[in-house]
DNA sequence: CCACTTTACATAGGAAACCTATGTAACGGA
DNA sequence: TCCGTTACATAGGTTTCCTATGTAAAGTGG
C-alpha cells in the first residue's frame, strides 16, 4: 500500500471530521436527517432495517425515530403481518423538513466550494459515498 | 446556483457524517488526534490558538488538551513571557500516538477506497480541505 | 401443541465531544 | 493607577452515540 495513498486517506479522515463539525454549527444537521434520507430513498421501513442502513445500533435508531415522531416528521404504525415490528413512514411534514435541511446544507457547502469545479465536487461525493458504503475489511477470521 | 451543485453538496454533507461515525467505530479517532495534527504542523501553541485552528471553542480545547496531558501526549508549560498563557507541546509519546492513529485511519480509508484512482482520492481530499478552510459566508451584516 | 430459540423493539445507564455563560488573573495602554 | 482586553478555567447542559439487558411475538423441532 502506497505511503502517498495512506497520507491522502488520513487527510480525508481529518477533514471529514472538521467538516462535520462545521456543518453542525453553521447549518444544522440533525441526526434524524439521515433517517429521513433513508426513508425517502427506500420507503417505509422497520427500526432494525433503518439501523442497519444508517449503520447505527438499534437502540440509537429507536431514539432517533422517537424524536422524529415527536416532531411529526414520521409515524410509527404496527406492521399488520408481525405484531413485533414497526413501520416507520415519513410524513408530509417530514418530506418538507428533509427538503429544507438538504437545501440549507447543500447551499452552505456549495457556497464554501466557491469556484471548485463541479466535476471535482462530484468526484469528492463519489469517493465519500464509496467510503461509507463499502463493506468493512475483514479483521481476523470471520 | 445550480440545482445539481446543491445536490452534490448535500451528498457530501451526508456522506461526511456517515464516514465520521464509521471512522470513530472502526479505527478510533480521538478528539485529541486533530490537536496533535495541529501541533505537529505548527509546533507549540497556546490553548486559544489551538482552538482557533481547530475551529472549536476555547473551553472545548481546554478539555481536550487536559485529556491529552493525562495521556502524556502533550505537556502544558507556562509561557515565560506571559503568565496567563500556556504553551502546549507535543511529547515524544504524542508523536508516536499521532503516527499510529494516522496509520490506522489512513489504512482503514485506503482499504475502503479499494480500487479508486489515487487521483480521485486526492481530489476528494482537496475538496474537503477547501470546505473546512474556506471562510464562512457572511450572513447578514458582519 | 409445547418448550425453545430467534427476532424486533424498548429501556436503562453511561460516555464522548461539543456548546454558552461566566469567573479570574495577568497584560497593556491612557 | 484604572480599566478594558486577553488567556484560560469552571460550571452546567445538549446531542449523539454506545453496550447490556428486558419483553413479547414469531418461528421450530419433537
CSV table of N, CA, C and O in Angstrom, one decimal, chain A residues 3-21 23 120-134, chain B residues 11-13 15-24 27 29 33-34 37 101-114 116-133:
chain,number,residue,atom,x,y,z
A,3,UNK,N,2.5,4.8,0.5
A,3,UNK,CA,2.5,5.8,1.6
A,3,UNK,C,1.7,7.0,1.2
A,3,UNK,O,1.0,7.6,2.1
A,4,UNK,N,1.8,7.4,0.0
A,4,UNK,CA,1.0,8.5,-0.5
A,4,UNK,C,-0.5,8.3,-0.3
A,4,UNK,O,-1.2,9.2,0.1
A,5,UNK,N,-0.9,7.1,-0.6
A,5,UNK,CA,-2.4,6.9,-0.5
A,5,UNK,C,-2.8,6.9,1.0
A,5,UNK,O,-3.8,7.5,1.3
A,6,UNK,N,-1.9,6.4,1.8
A,6,UNK,CA,-2.3,6.4,3.3
A,6,UNK,C,-2.3,7.9,3.7
A,6,UNK,O,-3.2,8.3,4.5
A,7,UNK,N,-1.4,8.7,3.2
A,7,UNK,CA,-1.4,10.1,3.6
A,7,UNK,C,-2.7,10.8,3.1
A,7,UNK,O,-3.3,11.5,3.9
A,8,UNK,N,-3.0,10.6,1.9
A,8,UNK,CA,-4.3,11.1,1.4
A,8,UNK,C,-5.5,10.7,2.2
A,8,UNK,O,-6.4,11.5,2.5
A,9,UNK,N,-5.5,9.4,2.5
A,9,UNK,CA,-6.6,8.9,3.3
A,9,UNK,C,-6.7,9.5,4.6
A,9,UNK,O,-7.8,9.8,5.1
A,10,UNK,N,-5.6,9.7,5.2
A,10,UNK,CA,-5.5,10.4,6.5
A,10,UNK,C,-6.1,11.8,6.5
A,10,UNK,O,-7.0,12.2,7.3
A,11,UNK,N,-5.8,12.5,5.4
A,11,UNK,CA,-6.3,13.8,5.2
A,11,UNK,C,-7.8,13.8,5.1
A,11,UNK,O,-8.6,14.6,5.6
A,12,UNK,N,-8.3,12.8,4.3
A,12,UNK,CA,-9.8,12.7,4.1
A,12,UNK,C,-10.5,12.5,5.5
A,12,UNK,O,-11.5,13.2,5.8
A,13,UNK,N,-9.9,11.6,6.3
A,13,UNK,CA,-10.5,11.4,7.7
A,13,UNK,C,-10.5,12.7,8.5
A,13,UNK,O,-11.5,13.1,9.1
A,14,UNK,N,-9.3,13.4,8.5
A,14,UNK,CA,-9.2,14.6,9.3
A,14,UNK,C,-10.2,15.7,8.8
A,14,UNK,O,-10.9,16.3,9.6
A,15,UNK,N,-10.2,15.9,7.5
A,15,UNK,CA,-11.1,17.0,7.0
A,15,UNK,C,-12.6,16.6,7.1
A,15,UNK,O,-13.4,17.5,7.4
A,16,UNK,N,-12.9,15.3,7.0
A,16,UNK,CA,-14.3,14.9,7.2
A,16,UNK,C,-14.7,15.3,8.6
A,16,UNK,O,-15.9,15.7,8.8
A,17,UNK,N,-13.8,15.0,9.5
A,17,UNK,CA,-14.2,15.3,10.9
A,17,UNK,C,-14.4,16.8,11.1
A,17,UNK,O,-15.4,17.2,11.8
A,18,UNK,N,-13.6,17.6,10.6
A,18,UNK,CA,-13.8,19.1,10.8
A,18,UNK,C,-15.0,19.6,10.0
A,18,UNK,O,-15.7,20.4,10.5
A,19,UNK,N,-15.2,19.0,8.8
A,19,UNK,CA,-16.3,19.5,8.0
A,19,UNK,C,-17.6,19.2,8.7
A,19,UNK,O,-18.5,20.0,8.8
A,20,UNK,N,-17.7,18.0,9.4
A,20,UNK,CA,-19.0,17.7,10.0
A,20,UNK,C,-19.3,18.7,11.1
A,20,UNK,O,-20.4,19.1,11.3
A,21,UNK,N,-18.3,19.0,11.9
A,21,UNK,CA,-18.5,20.0,13.0
A,21,UNK,C,-18.9,21.3,12.4
A,21,UNK,O,-19.8,22.0,13.0
A,23,UNK,N,-20.5,21.8,9.6
A,23,UNK,CA,-21.9,21.7,9.2
A,23,UNK,C,-22.9,21.8,10.4
A,23,UNK,O,-23.9,22.5,10.3
A,120,UNK,N,-15.1,18.1,-9.8
A,120,UNK,CA,-14.3,17.8,-8.7
A,120,UNK,C,-15.2,17.5,-7.5
A,120,UNK,O,-14.9,16.6,-6.7
A,121,UNK,N,-16.2,18.4,-7.3
A,121,UNK,CA,-17.1,18.2,-6.2
A,121,UNK,C,-17.8,16.8,-6.4
A,121,UNK,O,-18.0,16.1,-5.4
A,122,UNK,N,-18.2,16.5,-7.6
A,122,UNK,CA,-18.9,15.2,-7.8
A,122,UNK,C,-18.0,14.1,-7.5
A,122,UNK,O,-18.4,13.0,-6.9
A,123,UNK,N,-16.7,14.2,-7.9
A,123,UNK,CA,-15.7,13.2,-7.6
A,123,UNK,C,-15.6,13.0,-6.1
A,123,UNK,O,-15.6,11.9,-5.6
A,124,UNK,N,-15.6,14.1,-5.3
A,124,UNK,CA,-15.5,14.0,-3.9
A,124,UNK,C,-16.7,13.3,-3.3
A,124,UNK,O,-16.6,12.4,-2.5
A,125,UNK,N,-17.9,13.6,-3.8
A,125,UNK,CA,-19.1,13.0,-3.3
A,125,UNK,C,-19.0,11.5,-3.6
A,125,UNK,O,-19.4,10.6,-2.8
A,126,UNK,N,-18.6,11.1,-4.8
A,126,UNK,CA,-18.5,9.7,-5.2
A,126,UNK,C,-17.5,9.0,-4.3
A,126,UNK,O,-17.8,7.9,-3.8
A,127,UNK,N,-16.4,9.6,-4.0
A,127,UNK,CA,-15.4,8.9,-3.2
A,127,UNK,C,-15.9,8.7,-1.8
A,127,UNK,O,-15.8,7.7,-1.2
A,128,UNK,N,-16.6,9.8,-1.2
A,128,UNK,CA,-17.1,9.7,0.1
A,128,UNK,C,-18.2,8.6,0.2
A,128,UNK,O,-18.3,7.8,1.1
A,129,UNK,N,-19.0,8.5,-0.8
A,129,UNK,CA,-20.1,7.5,-0.8
A,129,UNK,C,-19.5,6.1,-0.8
A,129,UNK,O,-19.9,5.3,-0.1
A,130,UNK,N,-18.5,6.0,-1.6
A,130,UNK,CA,-17.8,4.7,-1.6
A,130,UNK,C,-17.2,4.3,-0.2
A,130,UNK,O,-17.4,3.2,0.2
A,131,UNK,N,-16.6,5.3,0.4
A,131,UNK,CA,-16.1,5.1,1.7
A,131,UNK,C,-17.1,4.6,2.7
A,131,UNK,O,-16.9,3.8,3.6
A,132,UNK,N,-18.3,5.2,2.6
A,132,UNK,CA,-19.3,4.9,3.5
A,132,UNK,C,-20.0,3.5,3.3
A,132,UNK,O,-20.3,2.8,4.2
A,133,UNK,N,-20.1,3.2,2.0
A,133,UNK,CA,-20.9,2.1,1.6
A,133,UNK,C,-20.1,0.8,1.4
A,133,UNK,O,-20.6,-0.3,1.4
A,134,UNK,N,-18.8,0.9,1.3
A,134,UNK,CA,-18.0,-0.3,1.0
A,134,UNK,C,-17.9,-1.1,2.3
A,134,UNK,O,-17.9,-0.6,3.4
B,11,UNK,N,-25.0,15.6,-0.8
B,11,UNK,CA,-24.4,14.3,-0.7
B,11,UNK,C,-23.1,14.3,0.1
B,11,UNK,O,-22.8,13.5,1.0
B,12,UNK,N,-22.3,15.4,-0.2
B,12,UNK,CA,-21.0,15.5,0.5
B,12,UNK,C,-21.3,15.6,2.0
B,12,UNK,O,-20.6,14.9,2.8
B,13,UNK,N,-22.2,16.4,2.4
B,13,UNK,CA,-22.5,16.5,3.8
B,13,UNK,C,-23.0,15.2,4.4
B,13,UNK,O,-22.6,14.8,5.5
B,15,UNK,N,-22.6,12.1,3.4
B,15,UNK,CA,-21.6,11.0,3.5
B,15,UNK,C,-20.5,11.4,4.5
B,15,UNK,O,-19.9,10.5,5.1
B,16,UNK,N,-20.2,12.7,4.6
B,16,UNK,CA,-19.2,13.0,5.6
B,16,UNK,C,-19.6,12.6,7.0
B,16,UNK,O,-18.8,12.1,7.8
B,17,UNK,N,-20.9,12.8,7.2
B,17,UNK,CA,-21.5,12.5,8.5
B,17,UNK,C,-21.4,11.0,8.8
B,17,UNK,O,-20.9,10.5,9.8
B,18,UNK,N,-21.7,10.2,7.8
B,18,UNK,CA,-21.7,8.7,8.0
B,18,UNK,C,-20.2,8.2,8.1
B,18,UNK,O,-19.9,7.3,8.8
B,19,UNK,N,-19.4,8.9,7.3
B,19,UNK,CA,-18.0,8.4,7.3
B,19,UNK,C,-17.3,8.6,8.6
B,19,UNK,O,-16.6,7.8,9.1
B,20,UNK,N,-17.6,9.8,9.2
B,20,UNK,CA,-17.0,10.1,10.5
B,20,UNK,C,-17.4,9.1,11.5
B,20,UNK,O,-16.6,8.6,12.3
B,21,UNK,N,-18.7,8.7,11.5
B,21,UNK,CA,-19.1,7.7,12.5
B,21,UNK,C,-18.5,6.4,12.3
B,21,UNK,O,-18.1,5.6,13.2
B,22,UNK,N,-18.3,6.1,11.0
B,22,UNK,CA,-17.6,4.8,10.7
B,22,UNK,C,-16.2,4.8,11.2
B,22,UNK,O,-15.7,3.8,11.7
B,23,UNK,N,-15.5,5.9,10.9
B,23,UNK,CA,-14.1,6.0,11.4
B,23,UNK,C,-14.0,5.9,12.9
B,23,UNK,O,-13.2,5.2,13.5
B,24,UNK,N,-15.0,6.6,13.6
B,24,UNK,CA,-15.0,6.5,15.1
B,24,UNK,C,-15.1,5.1,15.5
B,24,UNK,O,-14.5,4.7,16.5
B,27,UNK,N,-11.9,2.7,13.3
B,27,UNK,CA,-10.5,3.0,13.7
B,27,UNK,C,-10.6,3.5,15.1
B,27,UNK,O,-11.0,2.8,15.9
B,29,UNK,N,-10.7,7.6,16.4
B,29,UNK,CA,-10.3,8.9,16.1
B,29,UNK,C,-10.6,9.8,17.3
B,29,UNK,O,-11.7,10.3,17.5
B,33,UNK,N,-6.7,13.7,18.4
B,33,UNK,CA,-5.9,13.5,17.2
B,33,UNK,C,-5.8,14.7,16.3
B,33,UNK,O,-4.7,15.0,15.8
B,34,UNK,N,-6.9,15.5,16.2
B,34,UNK,CA,-6.8,16.7,15.4
B,34,UNK,C,-5.8,17.7,16.1
B,34,UNK,O,-5.0,18.4,15.4
B,37,UNK,N,-2.3,16.8,15.3
B,37,UNK,CA,-2.0,17.1,14.0
B,37,UNK,C,-1.6,18.6,13.9
B,37,UNK,O,-0.6,18.9,13.2
B,101,UNK,N,-2.2,6.6,15.1
B,101,UNK,CA,-3.5,6.9,14.7
B,101,UNK,C,-3.7,7.2,13.2
B,101,UNK,O,-4.6,6.8,12.6
B,102,UNK,N,-2.7,8.0,12.7
B,102,UNK,CA,-2.8,8.3,11.3
B,102,UNK,C,-2.7,7.1,10.4
B,102,UNK,O,-3.4,7.0,9.5
B,103,UNK,N,-1.8,6.2,10.9
B,103,UNK,CA,-1.7,5.0,10.1
B,103,UNK,C,-3.0,4.2,10.1
B,103,UNK,O,-3.4,3.7,9.1
B,104,UNK,N,-3.6,4.1,11.3
B,104,UNK,CA,-4.8,3.2,11.4
B,104,UNK,C,-5.9,3.8,10.6
B,104,UNK,O,-6.5,3.1,9.8
B,105,UNK,N,-6.1,5.1,10.7
B,105,UNK,CA,-7.2,5.8,9.9
B,105,UNK,C,-6.8,5.7,8.4
B,105,UNK,O,-7.7,5.4,7.6
B,106,UNK,N,-5.6,6.0,8.1
B,106,UNK,CA,-5.2,6.0,6.7
B,106,UNK,C,-5.4,4.7,6.1
B,106,UNK,O,-5.9,4.5,5.0
B,107,UNK,N,-5.0,3.6,6.8
B,107,UNK,CA,-5.1,2.3,6.2
B,107,UNK,C,-6.6,1.9,6.1
B,107,UNK,O,-7.0,1.2,5.2
B,108,UNK,N,-7.4,2.3,7.1
B,108,UNK,CA,-8.8,1.9,7.0
B,108,UNK,C,-9.4,2.6,5.8
B,108,UNK,O,-10.0,1.9,5.0
B,109,UNK,N,-9.2,3.8,5.6
B,109,UNK,CA,-9.8,4.5,4.5
B,109,UNK,C,-9.2,4.0,3.2
B,109,UNK,O,-9.9,3.8,2.2
B,110,UNK,N,-7.9,3.8,3.2
B,110,UNK,CA,-7.2,3.3,2.0
B,110,UNK,C,-7.8,2.0,1.6
B,110,UNK,O,-8.1,1.7,0.4
B,111,UNK,N,-8.1,1.1,2.6
B,111,UNK,CA,-8.7,-0.2,2.2
B,111,UNK,C,-10.1,0.0,1.8
B,111,UNK,O,-10.6,-0.8,0.9
B,112,UNK,N,-10.8,0.9,2.3
B,112,UNK,CA,-12.2,1.1,1.9
B,112,UNK,C,-12.2,1.7,0.5
B,112,UNK,O,-13.1,1.5,-0.3
B,113,UNK,N,-11.2,2.5,0.2
B,113,UNK,CA,-11.1,3.1,-1.1
B,113,UNK,C,-11.0,2.1,-2.2
B,113,UNK,O,-11.5,2.3,-3.3
B,114,UNK,N,-10.4,0.9,-1.9
B,114,UNK,CA,-10.3,-0.2,-2.9
B,114,UNK,C,-9.6,0.3,-4.1
B,114,UNK,O,-8.5,0.8,-4.0
B,116,UNK,N,-10.3,2.8,-6.1
B,116,UNK,CA,-10.5,4.2,-6.6
B,116,UNK,C,-9.1,4.7,-7.0
B,116,UNK,O,-8.1,4.4,-6.4
B,117,UNK,N,-9.2,5.5,-8.1
B,117,UNK,CA,-8.0,6.1,-8.6
B,117,UNK,C,-7.4,7.0,-7.5
B,117,UNK,O,-8.1,7.7,-6.8
B,118,UNK,N,-6.1,6.9,-7.3
B,118,UNK,CA,-5.5,7.8,-6.3
B,118,UNK,C,-5.7,9.3,-6.6
B,118,UNK,O,-5.9,10.1,-5.7
B,119,UNK,N,-5.8,9.6,-7.9
B,119,UNK,CA,-6.0,11.0,-8.2
B,119,UNK,C,-7.4,11.4,-7.8
B,119,UNK,O,-7.6,12.6,-7.3
B,120,UNK,N,-8.4,10.5,-7.8
B,120,UNK,CA,-9.7,10.9,-7.3
B,120,UNK,C,-9.7,11.1,-5.8
B,120,UNK,O,-10.4,12.0,-5.3
B,121,UNK,N,-9.0,10.2,-5.1
B,121,UNK,CA,-8.9,10.3,-3.7
B,121,UNK,C,-8.3,11.7,-3.3
B,121,UNK,O,-8.7,12.4,-2.4
B,122,UNK,N,-7.2,12.0,-4.1
B,122,UNK,CA,-6.6,13.3,-3.8
B,122,UNK,C,-7.5,14.5,-4.1
B,122,UNK,O,-7.5,15.5,-3.3
B,123,UNK,N,-8.3,14.3,-5.1
B,123,UNK,CA,-9.3,15.4,-5.4
B,123,UNK,C,-10.3,15.5,-4.3
B,123,UNK,O,-10.6,16.6,-3.8
B,124,UNK,N,-10.7,14.4,-3.7
B,124,UNK,CA,-11.7,14.4,-2.6
B,124,UNK,C,-11.0,15.1,-1.4
B,124,UNK,O,-11.6,15.9,-0.8
B,125,UNK,N,-9.8,14.8,-1.2
B,125,UNK,CA,-9.1,15.4,0.0
B,125,UNK,C,-9.0,16.9,-0.2
B,125,UNK,O,-9.2,17.7,0.7
B,126,UNK,N,-8.7,17.3,-1.4
B,126,UNK,CA,-8.5,18.7,-1.7
B,126,UNK,C,-9.8,19.4,-1.5
B,126,UNK,O,-9.9,20.5,-0.9
B,127,UNK,N,-10.9,18.8,-2.0
B,127,UNK,CA,-12.2,19.5,-1.9
B,127,UNK,C,-12.6,19.6,-0.4
B,127,UNK,O,-13.1,20.6,0.1
B,128,UNK,N,-12.4,18.5,0.3
B,128,UNK,CA,-12.7,18.5,1.8
B,128,UNK,C,-11.9,19.6,2.5
B,128,UNK,O,-12.5,20.3,3.3
B,129,UNK,N,-10.6,19.7,2.2
B,129,UNK,CA,-9.8,20.7,2.8
B,129,UNK,C,-10.3,22.1,2.6
B,129,UNK,O,-10.4,22.9,3.5
B,130,UNK,N,-10.7,22.3,1.3
B,130,UNK,CA,-11.3,23.6,1.0
B,130,UNK,C,-12.5,23.9,1.8
B,130,UNK,O,-12.7,25.0,2.3
B,131,UNK,N,-13.4,22.9,1.9
B,131,UNK,CA,-14.6,23.1,2.6
B,131,UNK,C,-14.4,23.5,4.0
B,131,UNK,O,-15.1,24.3,4.6
B,132,UNK,N,-13.3,22.9,4.6
B,132,UNK,CA,-13.1,23.1,6.0
B,132,UNK,C,-12.4,24.5,6.2
B,132,UNK,O,-12.7,25.2,7.2
B,133,UNK,N,-11.6,24.9,5.2
B,133,UNK,CA,-10.7,26.0,5.5
B,133,UNK,C,-11.3,27.3,4.9
B,133,UNK,O,-10.8,28.4,5.2
